[in-house]
Short mmCIF file of C-alpha atoms in Angstrom, two decimals:
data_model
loop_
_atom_site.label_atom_id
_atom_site.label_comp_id
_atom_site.label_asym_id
_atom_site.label_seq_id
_atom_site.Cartn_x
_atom_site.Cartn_y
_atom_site.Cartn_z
CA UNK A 1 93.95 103.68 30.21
CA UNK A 2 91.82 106.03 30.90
CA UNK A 3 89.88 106.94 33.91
CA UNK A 4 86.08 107.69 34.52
CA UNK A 5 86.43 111.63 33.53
CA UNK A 6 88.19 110.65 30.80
CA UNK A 7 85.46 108.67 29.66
CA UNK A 8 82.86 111.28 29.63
CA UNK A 9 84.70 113.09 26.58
CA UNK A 10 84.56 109.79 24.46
CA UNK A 11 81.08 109.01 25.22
CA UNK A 12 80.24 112.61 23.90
CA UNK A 13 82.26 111.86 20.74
CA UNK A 14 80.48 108.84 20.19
CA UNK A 15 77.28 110.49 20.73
CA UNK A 16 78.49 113.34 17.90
CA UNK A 17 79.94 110.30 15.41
CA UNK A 18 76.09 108.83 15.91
CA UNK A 19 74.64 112.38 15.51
CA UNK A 20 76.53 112.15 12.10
CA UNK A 21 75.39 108.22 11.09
CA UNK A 22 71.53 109.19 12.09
CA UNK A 23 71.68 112.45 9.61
CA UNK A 24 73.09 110.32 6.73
CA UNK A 25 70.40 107.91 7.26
CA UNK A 26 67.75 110.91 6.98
CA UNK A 27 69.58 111.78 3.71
CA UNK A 28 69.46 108.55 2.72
CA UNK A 29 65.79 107.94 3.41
CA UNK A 30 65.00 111.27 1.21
CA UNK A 31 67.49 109.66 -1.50
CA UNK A 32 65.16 106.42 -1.26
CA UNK A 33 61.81 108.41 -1.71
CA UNK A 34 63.35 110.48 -4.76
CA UNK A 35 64.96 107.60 -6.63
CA UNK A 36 64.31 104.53 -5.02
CA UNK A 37 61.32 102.13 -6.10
CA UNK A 38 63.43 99.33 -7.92
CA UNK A 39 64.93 96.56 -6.47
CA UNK A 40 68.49 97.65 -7.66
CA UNK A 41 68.56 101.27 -6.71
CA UNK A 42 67.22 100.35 -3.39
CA UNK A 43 70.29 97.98 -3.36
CA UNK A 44 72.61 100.18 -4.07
CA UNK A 45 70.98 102.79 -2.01
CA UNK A 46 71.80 100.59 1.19
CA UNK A 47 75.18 99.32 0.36
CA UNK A 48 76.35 102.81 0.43
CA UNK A 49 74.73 103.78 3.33
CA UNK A 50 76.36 100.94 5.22
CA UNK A 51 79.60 101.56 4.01
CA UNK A 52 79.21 105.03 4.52
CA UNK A 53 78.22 104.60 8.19
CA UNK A 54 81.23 101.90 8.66
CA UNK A 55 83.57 104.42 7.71
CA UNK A 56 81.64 106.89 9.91
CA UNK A 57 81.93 104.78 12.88
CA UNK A 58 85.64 103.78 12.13
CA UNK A 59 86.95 106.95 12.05
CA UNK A 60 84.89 107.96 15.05
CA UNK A 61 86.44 106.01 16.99
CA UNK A 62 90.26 105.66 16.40
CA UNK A 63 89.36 109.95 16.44
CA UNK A 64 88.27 109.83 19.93
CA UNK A 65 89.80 106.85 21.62
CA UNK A 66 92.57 105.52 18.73
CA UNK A 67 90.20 102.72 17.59
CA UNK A 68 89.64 101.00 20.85
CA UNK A 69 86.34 99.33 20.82
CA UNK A 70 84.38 100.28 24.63
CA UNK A 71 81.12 99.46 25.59
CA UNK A 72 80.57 102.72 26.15
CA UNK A 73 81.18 104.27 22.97
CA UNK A 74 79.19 101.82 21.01
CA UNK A 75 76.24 102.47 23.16
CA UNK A 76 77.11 106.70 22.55
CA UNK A 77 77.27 105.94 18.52
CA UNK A 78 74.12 104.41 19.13
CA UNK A 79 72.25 106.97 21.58
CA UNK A 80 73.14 109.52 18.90
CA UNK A 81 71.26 107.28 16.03
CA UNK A 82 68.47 106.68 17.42
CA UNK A 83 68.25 110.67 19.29
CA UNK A 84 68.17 112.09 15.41
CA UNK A 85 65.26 109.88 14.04
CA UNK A 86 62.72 111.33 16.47
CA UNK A 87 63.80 114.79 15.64
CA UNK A 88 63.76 114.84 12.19
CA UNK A 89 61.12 112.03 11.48
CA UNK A 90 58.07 114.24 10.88
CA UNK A 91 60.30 116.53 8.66
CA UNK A 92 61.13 113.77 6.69
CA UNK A 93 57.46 112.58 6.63
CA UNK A 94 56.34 116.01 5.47
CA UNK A 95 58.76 116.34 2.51
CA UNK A 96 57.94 112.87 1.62
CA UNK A 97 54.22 113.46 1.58
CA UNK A 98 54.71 116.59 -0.36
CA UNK A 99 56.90 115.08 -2.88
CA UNK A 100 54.17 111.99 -3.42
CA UNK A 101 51.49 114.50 -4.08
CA UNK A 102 53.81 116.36 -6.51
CA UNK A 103 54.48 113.64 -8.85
CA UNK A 104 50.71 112.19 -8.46
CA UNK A 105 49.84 115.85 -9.76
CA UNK A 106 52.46 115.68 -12.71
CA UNK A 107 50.98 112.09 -13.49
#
């Protein structure tokens, strides 16, 4: 068991393994505006983000705490999540916008 400065690290690890799930969701948001559009592709589109971000998760924690599930480091895989959406939002925005007016042009 460990104590309250040893939880500090694992929250922080959490935090990084979120970091990691929120930038694969950006990359899969791009991979939705490139190819998506059809029910099927959108369907596999999500299934492998969610399997992706299982893994992600998984391995995040049985790295920084051998798999034990804390309240603690749910709530740090979820801080880091939703702290990459904000930053990279109007990025994502941008590109999309740009790549809608690229194809309309090509149309």
């Amino acid at each position: 068991m460990t104590g309250t400065v040893g939880e500090v690290p694992i929250f922080l690890g959490a935090v990084y393994g979120g970091l990691v799930i929120g930038l694969t969701f950006t990359a899969f948001r791009v991979l939705h505006a490139l190819f998506g559009g059809g029910r099927i592709s959108d369907a596999l589109l999500d299934a492998l983000f969610y399997l992706l971000s299982g893994v992600i998760a998984a391995l995040t924690l049985f790295r920084i705490n051998g798999g034990s599930l804390r309240l603690y480091a749910l709530l740090g895989i979820a801080a880091g999540i939703f702290a990459v959406d904000p930053l990279l939002c109007g990025i994502v925005e941008k590109l999309q916008n740009l790549h809608g007016k690229i194809t309309k042009k090509r149309l």
